[in-house]
Coordinates of C-alpha atoms and ligand atoms in Angstrom, one line a residue:
M275 CA 125.0 71.4 97.4
S276 CA 122.0 69.8 98.9
T277 CA 118.7 71.6 98.8
A278 CA 114.8 70.6 100.0
A279 CA 114.9 69.0 96.0
E280 CA 117.7 67.0 96.1
N281 CA 118.2 65.8 100.1
P282 CA 115.3 63.7 100.9
N283 CA 116.0 63.5 104.4
L284 CA 116.1 67.6 104.9
M285 CA 113.7 67.6 107.5
E286 CA 115.6 65.2 109.3
A287 CA 118.6 67.0 109.1
L288 CA 117.0 70.2 109.9
V289 CA 115.4 68.9 113.2
S290 CA 119.1 67.4 114.0
L291 CA 120.5 70.7 113.3
A292 CA 118.0 72.7 115.3
K293 CA 118.5 70.7 118.1
R294 CA 122.1 69.9 118.6
R295 CA 122.7 73.8 118.0
G296 CA 120.0 75.3 119.9
F297 CA 117.5 76.6 117.5
I298 CA 114.5 74.3 118.5
Y299 CA 114.3 71.9 121.6
P300 CA 110.9 70.1 121.6
S301 CA 108.8 71.3 125.0
S302 CA 109.5 69.8 128.6
E303 CA 111.7 67.6 127.1
I304 CA 112.7 65.9 130.1
Y305 CA 109.0 65.0 130.7
G306 CA 108.8 63.2 127.3
G307 CA 107.7 66.6 125.5
L308 CA 104.3 67.6 124.6
N309 CA 103.1 66.9 121.2
G310 CA 102.7 70.5 119.0
F311 CA 104.6 72.7 121.7
F312 CA 108.5 73.5 121.2
D313 CA 110.7 76.1 122.8
Y314 CA 113.6 78.1 121.0
G315 CA 117.0 77.8 122.3
P316 CA 119.8 80.5 122.4
L317 CA 120.2 81.0 118.5
G318 CA 116.6 80.0 117.6
A319 CA 115.1 82.9 120.2
E320 CA 117.6 85.4 118.1
L321 CA 116.2 84.1 114.9
K322 CA 112.5 84.3 116.0
R323 CA 113.2 87.7 117.2
N324 CA 114.8 89.0 114.0
I325 CA 111.9 88.1 111.8
R326 CA 109.6 89.6 114.1
D327 CA 111.5 92.9 114.3
C328 CA 112.3 92.8 110.9
W329 CA 108.5 92.6 110.4
W330 CA 107.2 95.4 112.9
R331 CA 110.0 97.6 111.0
D332 CA 109.1 97.0 107.5
M333 CA 105.1 96.7 108.6
V334 CA 105.0 99.6 111.0
H335 CA 107.7 102.0 111.4
R336 CA 108.5 102.0 107.9
R337 CA 105.4 103.0 107.0
D338 CA 102.8 106.2 107.5
D339 CA 99.5 104.3 107.3
I340 CA 99.9 101.1 110.0
V341 CA 100.3 101.3 113.7
G342 CA 101.0 98.9 116.4
L343 CA 99.0 96.9 119.0
E344 CA 99.2 94.5 121.4
S345 CA 96.1 93.1 122.8
S346 CA 95.5 90.7 125.6
I347 CA 95.7 86.8 124.9
I348 CA 92.6 86.2 127.2
M349 CA 89.5 88.5 125.9
H350 CA 86.1 88.8 126.5
P351 CA 84.4 85.3 125.6
K352 CA 81.7 87.2 123.5
V353 CA 84.5 88.3 121.5
W354 CA 84.8 84.6 119.9
E355 CA 81.1 84.6 120.2
A356 CA 81.0 87.8 117.7
S357 CA 83.9 86.4 115.3
G358 CA 82.2 82.8 114.9
H359 CA 84.8 81.1 116.8
V360 CA 82.9 79.4 119.4
A361 CA 80.5 78.1 116.8
G362 CA 82.5 77.7 113.9
F363 CA 86.2 77.7 114.6
T364 CA 86.4 73.4 114.0
D365 CA 88.1 70.9 112.2
P366 CA 86.5 67.7 111.1
L367 CA 87.8 65.0 113.2
V368 CA 87.8 61.7 112.7
D369 CA 88.7 58.7 115.2
C370 CA 90.2 55.5 114.9
K371 CA 88.4 53.2 117.7
V372 CA 91.0 50.4 117.3
S373 CA 94.2 52.5 117.6
K374 CA 92.6 55.7 119.1
Q375 CA 94.6 57.7 116.8
R376 CA 92.9 60.8 115.3
Y377 CA 92.4 62.4 112.1
R378 CA 91.4 65.8 110.6
A379 CA 89.0 64.5 107.9
D380 CA 90.4 67.0 105.6
Q381 CA 93.9 65.6 105.9
L382 CA 92.5 62.2 105.6
F383 CA 92.1 60.7 101.8
F384 CA 90.4 57.5 100.4
A385 CA 89.9 56.0 97.0
A386 CA 87.8 53.0 95.9
V387 CA 89.5 50.3 94.3
E388 CA 87.8 49.7 90.9
V389 CA 88.8 46.9 88.8
F390 CA 87.5 46.7 85.1
K391 CA 86.4 43.6 84.4
G392 CA 88.0 44.0 80.9
I393 CA 91.6 42.9 80.2
T394 CA 94.3 44.4 78.2
E395 CA 96.9 42.8 76.6
T396 CA 99.8 43.7 74.3
E397 CA 99.9 42.0 70.9
G398 CA 103.6 42.9 69.4
A399 CA 103.6 46.6 69.2
R400 CA 99.6 46.6 69.4
T401 CA 97.7 46.9 73.0
V402 CA 94.2 45.4 72.6
H403 CA 91.2 45.8 74.9
R404 CA 88.6 42.7 75.8
V405 CA 85.6 42.3 77.4
E406 CA 84.6 38.6 78.2
G407 CA 86.6 37.6 74.9
S408 CA 86.1 40.2 72.5
S409 CA 88.2 42.8 71.4
V410 CA 86.6 46.5 72.2
T411 CA 88.0 49.9 72.0
E412 CA 89.6 52.1 74.4
P413 CA 86.7 54.6 74.7
Y414 CA 84.5 51.3 75.1
M415 CA 86.7 49.9 77.8
A416 CA 86.1 52.8 79.6
A417 CA 82.6 53.6 78.9
H418 CA 80.9 50.1 79.2
A419 CA 83.5 47.7 81.0
D420 CA 81.9 46.7 84.1
V421 CA 83.5 48.1 87.1
E422 CA 84.2 46.2 90.4
I423 CA 84.6 48.1 93.5
I424 CA 86.9 45.1 95.5
G425 CA 87.9 47.6 98.3
Y426 CA 89.1 50.8 99.6
V427 CA 92.5 52.1 100.6
S428 CA 93.4 55.3 102.4
A429 CA 96.3 57.8 103.1
L430 CA 97.4 60.8 104.8
E431 CA 97.8 64.1 103.3
S432 CA 101.2 64.1 101.7
E433 CA 103.7 65.0 98.9
R434 CA 102.8 61.5 97.7
T435 CA 99.0 60.9 98.4
K436 CA 98.1 59.8 95.0
E437 CA 100.5 57.7 94.5
E438 CA 100.7 56.0 98.0
L439 CA 96.9 55.5 97.2
Q440 CA 97.8 54.1 93.7
E441 CA 100.3 51.7 95.3
K442 CA 98.0 50.3 98.0
A443 CA 95.4 49.7 95.3
E444 CA 97.9 47.6 93.5
A445 CA 98.6 46.0 96.7
L446 CA 94.9 45.0 97.5
K447 CA 94.4 43.7 94.1
R448 CA 97.3 41.5 94.6
K449 CA 95.9 40.4 97.8
K450 CA 92.7 39.9 96.5
S451 CA 93.9 38.1 93.1
A452 CA 91.3 40.4 91.5
K453 CA 91.1 39.6 88.0
G454 CA 90.9 42.6 85.5
I455 CA 92.6 46.4 84.7
L456 CA 93.1 48.4 88.2
H457 CA 91.6 51.8 87.6
A458 CA 93.6 54.7 87.9
V459 CA 92.5 55.9 91.6
K460 CA 90.1 58.8 92.2
V461 CA 91.4 60.8 95.3
R462 CA 88.7 61.4 97.4
E463 CA 88.7 63.8 101.1
F464 CA 87.5 61.8 103.9
T465 CA 84.7 64.2 104.2
E466 CA 83.2 63.4 101.1
A467 CA 82.9 59.7 102.6
T468 CA 79.5 58.6 102.0
P469 CA 77.8 56.9 105.5
E470 CA 78.0 53.6 103.6
E471 CA 81.3 54.0 102.5
I472 CA 83.1 55.0 105.7
P473 CA 82.9 51.3 107.6
L474 CA 84.6 49.9 104.3
I475 CA 87.3 52.8 104.5
P476 CA 90.6 51.2 106.2
S477 CA 92.0 53.1 109.1
P478 CA 95.7 54.3 108.2
A479 CA 96.5 53.1 111.8
T480 CA 95.6 49.6 111.8
G481 CA 95.0 49.3 107.4
E482 CA 91.9 47.5 108.0
P483 CA 88.4 48.9 107.7
G484 CA 85.9 49.3 110.0
S485 CA 87.3 51.5 113.0
L486 CA 86.8 55.0 111.7
T487 CA 84.3 57.2 112.9
P488 CA 82.7 59.6 110.9
P489 CA 83.7 63.0 111.0
R490 CA 82.6 65.6 113.6
A491 CA 83.4 68.9 114.5
F492 CA 86.1 69.7 117.0
N493 CA 86.3 73.3 118.5
M494 CA 89.7 73.8 118.1
M495 CA 90.0 76.7 120.8
F496 CA 91.7 76.0 124.2
E497 CA 89.1 76.9 127.2
T498 CA 90.1 78.1 130.4
N499 CA 88.3 79.7 133.6
V500 CA 89.0 83.1 134.7
G501 CA 88.6 83.7 138.3
A502 CA 88.2 81.3 141.3
L503 CA 85.2 79.9 139.8
K504 CA 85.4 77.0 137.5
D505 CA 81.8 77.0 136.1
A506 CA 80.4 77.5 132.7
S507 CA 80.1 81.7 133.6
S508 CA 84.0 81.8 134.1
V509 CA 84.9 79.9 130.8
A510 CA 87.4 82.2 128.6
Y511 CA 89.8 80.8 125.5
L512 CA 93.2 81.5 124.9
R513 CA 93.1 83.4 121.2
P514 CA 93.2 81.3 118.1
E515 CA 94.5 84.5 116.1
T516 CA 95.6 88.3 117.1
A517 CA 93.1 89.3 114.6
Q518 CA 90.6 89.9 116.7
G519 CA 92.6 92.1 118.9
M520 CA 92.6 94.9 116.2
F521 CA 88.6 94.7 115.5
V522 CA 88.0 95.0 119.2
D523 CA 90.3 97.9 119.3
F524 CA 89.5 99.7 116.2
K525 CA 87.5 102.4 118.2
N526 CA 90.4 103.0 120.9
V527 CA 92.7 103.4 117.7
I528 CA 90.6 105.9 115.5
D529 CA 89.7 107.9 118.8
T530 CA 93.2 108.0 120.6
T531 CA 95.5 108.3 117.0
R532 CA 95.1 110.6 114.3
V533 CA 94.7 107.5 111.8
K534 CA 92.6 108.2 108.7
L535 CA 91.4 105.2 106.3
P536 CA 93.2 103.6 104.9
F537 CA 95.2 102.3 108.0
G538 CA 96.3 99.6 109.1
I539 CA 96.7 97.9 113.0
A540 CA 99.5 95.4 113.2
Q541 CA 100.3 92.9 115.9
I542 CA 102.2 90.0 116.5
G543 CA 101.7 87.6 119.6
K544 CA 100.8 84.3 120.4
S545 CA 98.1 82.1 119.4
F546 CA 96.9 78.8 120.6
R547 CA 94.9 76.2 118.9
N548 CA 93.9 72.9 119.7
E549 CA 95.4 71.2 116.6
I550 CA 94.2 67.5 116.1
T551 CA 97.2 66.5 114.0
P552 CA 100.1 69.1 115.0
R553 CA 102.9 67.9 112.5
N554 CA 105.7 68.9 110.4
F555 CA 108.0 70.2 113.2
I556 CA 107.0 73.5 114.2
F557 CA 104.5 73.9 111.0
R558 CA 101.6 73.0 112.7
S559 CA 101.7 73.6 116.3
R560 CA 99.6 74.0 119.0
E561 CA 101.0 77.2 120.0
F562 CA 102.4 79.3 117.9
E563 CA 102.8 83.0 116.7
Q564 CA 101.2 84.9 114.4
M565 CA 102.0 88.8 112.9
E566 CA 99.0 89.9 111.5
M567 CA 97.4 93.2 110.2
E568 CA 94.3 94.4 109.3
Y569 CA 94.1 97.0 107.0
F570 CA 90.8 99.3 107.1
I571 CA 89.8 100.7 103.5
H572 CA 86.4 102.7 102.4
P573 CA 83.8 100.4 101.9
D574 CA 83.6 102.2 98.6
A575 CA 87.4 101.8 97.9
D576 CA 88.7 99.5 95.0
W577 CA 89.2 96.7 97.7
L578 CA 90.6 94.2 95.1
A579 CA 93.6 96.6 93.9
C580 CA 94.2 97.0 97.7
H581 CA 94.1 93.1 98.1
E582 CA 96.7 92.9 95.0
E583 CA 98.9 95.5 96.6
W584 CA 99.1 93.7 99.7
L585 CA 100.2 90.1 98.0
K586 CA 102.8 92.1 95.9
W587 CA 104.1 93.6 99.7
C588 CA 104.2 90.2 101.4
Q589 CA 106.0 88.3 98.8
D590 CA 108.6 91.1 98.1
W591 CA 108.9 91.1 102.1
L592 CA 109.6 87.6 102.3
R593 CA 112.4 87.8 99.4
S594 CA 113.6 90.8 101.7
I595 CA 114.4 88.2 104.3
G596 CA 116.0 85.7 101.7
L597 CA 113.4 83.3 100.8
P598 CA 114.3 82.4 97.0
A599 CA 111.2 82.9 94.7
S600 CA 111.6 79.7 93.3
H601 CA 109.9 78.2 96.6
L602 CA 107.4 80.4 96.5
S603 CA 104.2 80.4 94.6
L604 CA 100.0 81.9 95.4
Y605 CA 97.3 79.6 96.1
E606 CA 93.9 81.4 94.9
H607 CA 90.8 79.7 97.3
P608 CA 88.3 78.7 95.0
K609 CA 85.2 80.9 95.4
E610 CA 83.0 78.0 96.3
K611 CA 85.1 77.5 98.9
L612 CA 85.9 80.8 100.5
A613 CA 84.6 81.9 103.8
F614 CA 80.6 83.4 103.2
Y615 CA 82.2 86.7 104.3
S616 CA 85.5 86.4 102.3
R617 CA 85.4 88.2 98.7
R618 CA 88.9 86.8 98.0
T619 CA 91.6 84.9 99.4
V620 CA 94.9 84.3 98.0
D621 CA 97.8 82.2 99.9
I622 CA 101.5 82.7 99.4
M623 CA 102.9 78.7 99.3
F624 CA 106.0 77.9 100.5
R625 CA 107.6 74.5 99.0
Y626 CA 108.6 72.9 102.5
P627 CA 110.6 69.4 102.3
F628 CA 106.9 68.0 103.5
G629 CA 105.0 69.7 100.2
V630 CA 103.6 73.0 98.8
Q631 CA 102.1 74.4 102.1
E632 CA 100.3 77.6 103.2
L633 CA 102.6 80.5 104.8
W634 CA 100.9 83.6 104.4
G635 CA 97.2 84.1 103.6
I636 CA 96.0 87.3 102.5
A637 CA 92.2 87.5 102.7
A638 CA 89.6 90.3 101.8
R639 CA 87.6 89.9 104.8
S640 CA 84.7 92.8 103.9
D641 CA 83.3 94.4 106.5
Y642 CA 82.0 91.1 108.3
D643 CA 84.5 91.5 112.0
L644 CA 83.1 95.1 112.2
Q645 CA 79.5 94.6 111.9
Q646 CA 80.0 91.4 113.8
H647 CA 81.2 93.3 116.8
Q648 CA 79.2 96.2 116.4
K649 CA 75.9 93.8 116.4
H650 CA 77.0 91.9 119.6
S651 CA 78.7 94.8 121.5
G652 CA 76.0 97.5 120.7
V653 CA 78.8 100.1 120.3
P654 CA 79.2 101.7 116.8
Q655 CA 82.3 100.5 115.0
T656 CA 82.0 103.3 112.5
W657 CA 84.8 106.0 111.2
F658 CA 83.5 109.2 110.4
D659 CA 84.4 110.3 107.0
E660 CA 85.0 113.7 106.2
A661 CA 84.6 113.8 102.6
T662 CA 80.9 112.8 102.6
K663 CA 80.1 113.6 106.5
Q664 CA 78.8 110.0 106.6
K665 CA 79.7 107.4 109.2
V666 CA 80.9 104.1 107.4
V667 CA 81.9 100.8 108.7
P668 CA 85.4 100.4 106.8
H669 CA 86.1 96.8 105.0
V670 CA 89.6 95.0 105.9
I671 CA 92.3 93.3 103.8
E672 CA 94.3 90.7 106.2
P673 CA 97.8 89.6 105.4
A674 CA 98.3 86.9 108.4
V675 CA 101.4 84.9 108.4
G676 CA 102.5 82.5 111.3
V677 CA 106.3 83.6 112.8
D678 CA 106.9 79.8 112.8
R679 CA 106.2 78.9 109.5
I680 CA 108.6 81.8 108.2
F681 CA 111.1 80.2 110.7
L682 CA 110.8 77.0 109.3
A683 CA 110.8 78.3 105.8
V684 CA 114.0 80.1 106.5
L685 CA 115.6 76.9 107.8
C686 CA 114.5 74.5 104.7
A687 CA 115.6 77.3 102.4
G688 CA 118.9 78.1 104.1
Y689 CA 120.0 74.7 104.9
A690 CA 122.8 73.0 102.3
E691 CA 125.5 70.3 103.0
E692 CA 128.7 70.7 100.8
D693 CA 131.8 69.2 100.2
V694 CA 134.9 71.7 100.9
K695 CA 138.6 71.4 101.2
D696 CA 140.3 72.1 104.4
E697 CA 143.6 73.6 104.7
K698 CA 145.3 70.6 104.0
G699 CA 143.3 70.1 101.3
N700 CA 141.2 67.6 102.7
V701 CA 138.0 67.3 101.5
E702 CA 135.5 67.5 104.1
K703 CA 131.7 67.9 104.4
R704 CA 130.4 71.6 105.8
T705 CA 127.0 72.4 106.9
V706 CA 126.0 75.4 106.4
L707 CA 123.0 77.8 107.0
R708 CA 122.6 80.5 104.7
L709 CA 120.4 82.8 106.8
S710 CA 120.0 86.6 105.0
P711 CA 122.1 89.0 107.4
R712 CA 118.9 90.6 108.3
L713 CA 117.3 87.1 110.0
A714 CA 121.0 85.7 111.2
P715 CA 121.1 85.0 114.8
V716 CA 124.6 86.2 115.0
K717 CA 125.7 88.8 112.8
V718 CA 129.8 88.6 113.2
A719 CA 132.1 86.3 114.8
V720 CA 135.0 87.8 116.3
L721 CA 138.1 85.2 116.4
P722 CA 141.3 86.0 117.6
L723 CA 144.1 83.5 115.7
L724 CA 145.6 82.2 118.9
K725 CA 144.1 82.1 122.8
N726 CA 147.2 82.7 124.4
K727 CA 148.4 85.8 122.4
E728 CA 147.5 88.9 124.3
A729 CA 148.1 91.1 121.9
L730 CA 145.5 89.3 119.3
T731 CA 142.8 88.6 122.2
N732 CA 142.9 92.2 123.3
R733 CA 142.1 93.6 119.9
A734 CA 139.8 91.0 119.6
R735 CA 138.1 91.6 122.6
A736 CA 138.4 95.6 121.8
L737 CA 136.6 94.6 118.2
Y738 CA 134.0 92.4 119.9
K739 CA 132.8 94.7 123.0
K740 CA 132.1 97.8 120.1
L741 CA 130.0 95.4 117.5
Q742 CA 127.9 94.3 120.7
Q743 CA 126.9 97.4 121.9
R744 CA 124.9 97.7 118.0
Y745 CA 124.5 93.8 117.0
A746 CA 124.4 90.3 118.6
V747 CA 128.0 89.2 118.1
Q748 CA 129.6 86.0 119.4
Y749 CA 133.5 85.7 120.3
D750 CA 135.0 82.5 119.7
D751 CA 138.4 81.3 120.6
G752 CA 138.2 77.9 121.2
G753 CA 140.2 75.3 118.7
A754 CA 141.6 75.6 115.1
I755 CA 140.3 78.5 113.1
G756 CA 138.5 75.9 110.7
K757 CA 136.5 74.4 113.4
R758 CA 135.4 77.7 114.3
Y759 CA 134.3 78.7 110.9
R760 CA 132.3 75.4 110.4
R761 CA 130.4 76.3 114.0
Q762 CA 129.7 79.7 112.7
D763 CA 128.5 78.1 109.4
E764 CA 125.7 76.4 111.0
A765 CA 124.6 78.5 113.0
G766 CA 123.9 81.0 110.0
T767 CA 126.5 83.4 111.0
P768 CA 127.2 85.4 107.5
W769 CA 130.9 87.0 108.3
C770 CA 133.7 85.6 110.6
V771 CA 136.3 88.4 111.5
T772 CA 139.6 87.0 112.5
I773 CA 142.2 89.2 114.1
D774 CA 145.4 87.7 113.1
F775 CA 149.6 88.7 113.4
D776 CA 148.8 90.9 109.9
T777 CA 146.3 92.6 112.3
I778 CA 148.9 93.4 115.2
E779 CA 152.0 93.8 113.2
K780 CA 151.0 95.5 109.9
P781 CA 149.7 99.1 109.7
G782 CA 146.6 99.7 109.0
D783 CA 144.4 97.3 111.7
T784 CA 142.9 95.3 109.6
F785 CA 141.3 91.7 110.1
T786 CA 140.3 89.0 108.0
L787 CA 136.9 89.0 106.6
R788 CA 135.6 85.4 105.7
D789 CA 132.3 85.5 103.9
R790 CA 130.0 82.5 105.0
D791 CA 128.6 81.8 101.6
S792 CA 131.7 82.0 99.3
M793 CA 134.0 81.4 102.2
S794 CA 136.3 84.2 100.4
Q795 CA 138.6 86.4 102.6
K796 CA 139.5 89.7 102.3
R797 CA 141.2 92.2 104.7
I798 CA 138.9 94.8 105.9
T799 CA 139.2 97.7 108.5
E800 CA 136.9 98.4 111.6
A801 CA 135.3 101.1 109.8
E802 CA 134.4 98.9 106.6
L803 CA 133.2 96.3 108.6
F804 CA 130.2 98.9 110.5
A805 CA 129.7 99.8 106.9
L806 CA 129.2 96.3 105.7
L807 CA 126.6 96.2 109.0
E808 CA 124.9 99.2 108.1
Q809 CA 124.2 98.4 104.8
Q810 CA 123.1 94.7 105.2
V811 CA 121.4 94.5 108.6
Y812 CA 118.5 96.9 108.7
Ligands
LIG1090 P1 95.7 75.8 108.1 O1 95.0 75.8 107.0 O2 97.3 75.7 107.4 O3 95.7 75.4 109.7 P2 94.9 78.5 108.6 O4 94.3 78.8 106.9 O5 94.1 78.0 109.3 O6 96.3 77.7 108.4 P3 95.3 81.1 109.5 O7 94.2 81.2 110.5 O8 95.0 81.9 108.1 O9 95.9 79.7 109.1 O10 96.1 81.5 110.2 C1 97.5 82.6 109.6 C2 98.5 82.2 109.6 O11 98.7 81.6 110.9 C3 98.9 80.7 108.7 O12 99.3 81.5 107.4 C4 99.9 80.3 109.1 O13 100.9 80.7 108.8 C5 99.5 80.6 110.6 N1 99.2 79.2 111.2 C6 97.9 78.8 111.6 N2 97.8 77.8 111.9 C7 99.1 77.0 112.6 C8 99.8 76.5 113.7 N3 98.8 75.8 113.8 N4 100.9 76.3 113.6 C9 101.7 77.3 113.3 N5 101.1 78.5 112.3 C10 99.9 78.3 111.9

């Protein structure tokens, strides 16, 4: 079996499978595509819907303390002034004046190439360090030997940023025929480059220094105009997050429902960010979908315990949709890098083929958002505490996750290529998507053994029609049964049901149930099939 770690071409294989089988297409492909935008094909639309549905059922329907919301995508522009997005929703942008490429300064790394003037030699089993001919100790070398900066190297963020910079440093040393010992590179973010260093750092596009601009703040919100006039007064924004909908409707929800603190408002919907460098397929796109929940708590509540509870809930949920614990980890944002209103943010990270990256952010946002909206709108954003007879502005714990990032994680974790034997014993390759039955786009494929034998097709059609009332199922009578199994393996269908001669000739009305992962087969009745689905698809 090949997995992310073993298959360096996993992303390529996934992108190809996604296109071939109708999970994901580039948007507007016949016009050459549009960078950062994607379409979800027939199987993709199902998988995405299942991710949303599972989250909604578990987050909203199956809890007593959370209600749903669907707010508009374009909101009053003042919402984004109050939230801080107009002033501060920026990424540091760097231009390469020669190639016209743009980079995010926090995803561009560089290092000074430092060469110790001393030399290190091996004498028999000994390593000897010398500065200008005299032998010195290693600590002396590190502390005293003169260091010369012979140039700079740069690389984009990746799993191998450090190695890449080191390799480039070695290449530069060779190119310049510099004498001495190359120091291990100290990786720095482009945001930390001094004005003197910027002209010396090579552009990743050209490999030459002198063309990169200093970073400047670039607001990522997409602007549009509302109404017939196109001037400053009609400017509005496509929302960059769904969260503000929950804050702006906080009052409406408490006034129209019976919620009491602590309670949450959840929303699933599209968000838009004019990302400088959309990349890694659907991981970072410009139009994406978020599933966010704002959990409002009393200002005196134990926010840390609540944050921990949500952190656990989110990890458990990811495992419940089939993501292996081995691919998940936590990243605690260092205190000094937290937004000023955040008390704590922990990201659940996923091991994607292109590196360990943020999947789900769980932030303790204090009462910042409600306070801001109270200030900017003049409308009190308070909840009346019956116990103390006081009005309080609640604090918030926010788990925010991207549907597309879960989608990609699920594909990465589920994809496998295996050598299997066909009916004649020949070894062939099978591609399989091990999707959890909860998420699989097709739950069951109904396959009549032969397509021109009416007794078989009638029974198969009847079963198919019955299943179709409750589940997404497929009827497939095209080609050899082995081929049909392979087709379903690639689509991630957990079970195939074959209607064969035993079904129609033997008592019991049983079918062959073939399991996608083990490829084992057993006989099963219709009632047992429905019971299996009831238990596994929830
Ligand atoms: P990143 O640091 O990766 O840009 P972020 O910290 O800005 O993400 P949040 O603002 O916390 O992200 O958004 C919550 C979630 O929305 C993220 O954890 C991620 O799953 C998803 N998300 C954010 N930006 C994108 C994007 N451009 N494409 C797809 N999903 C995204």
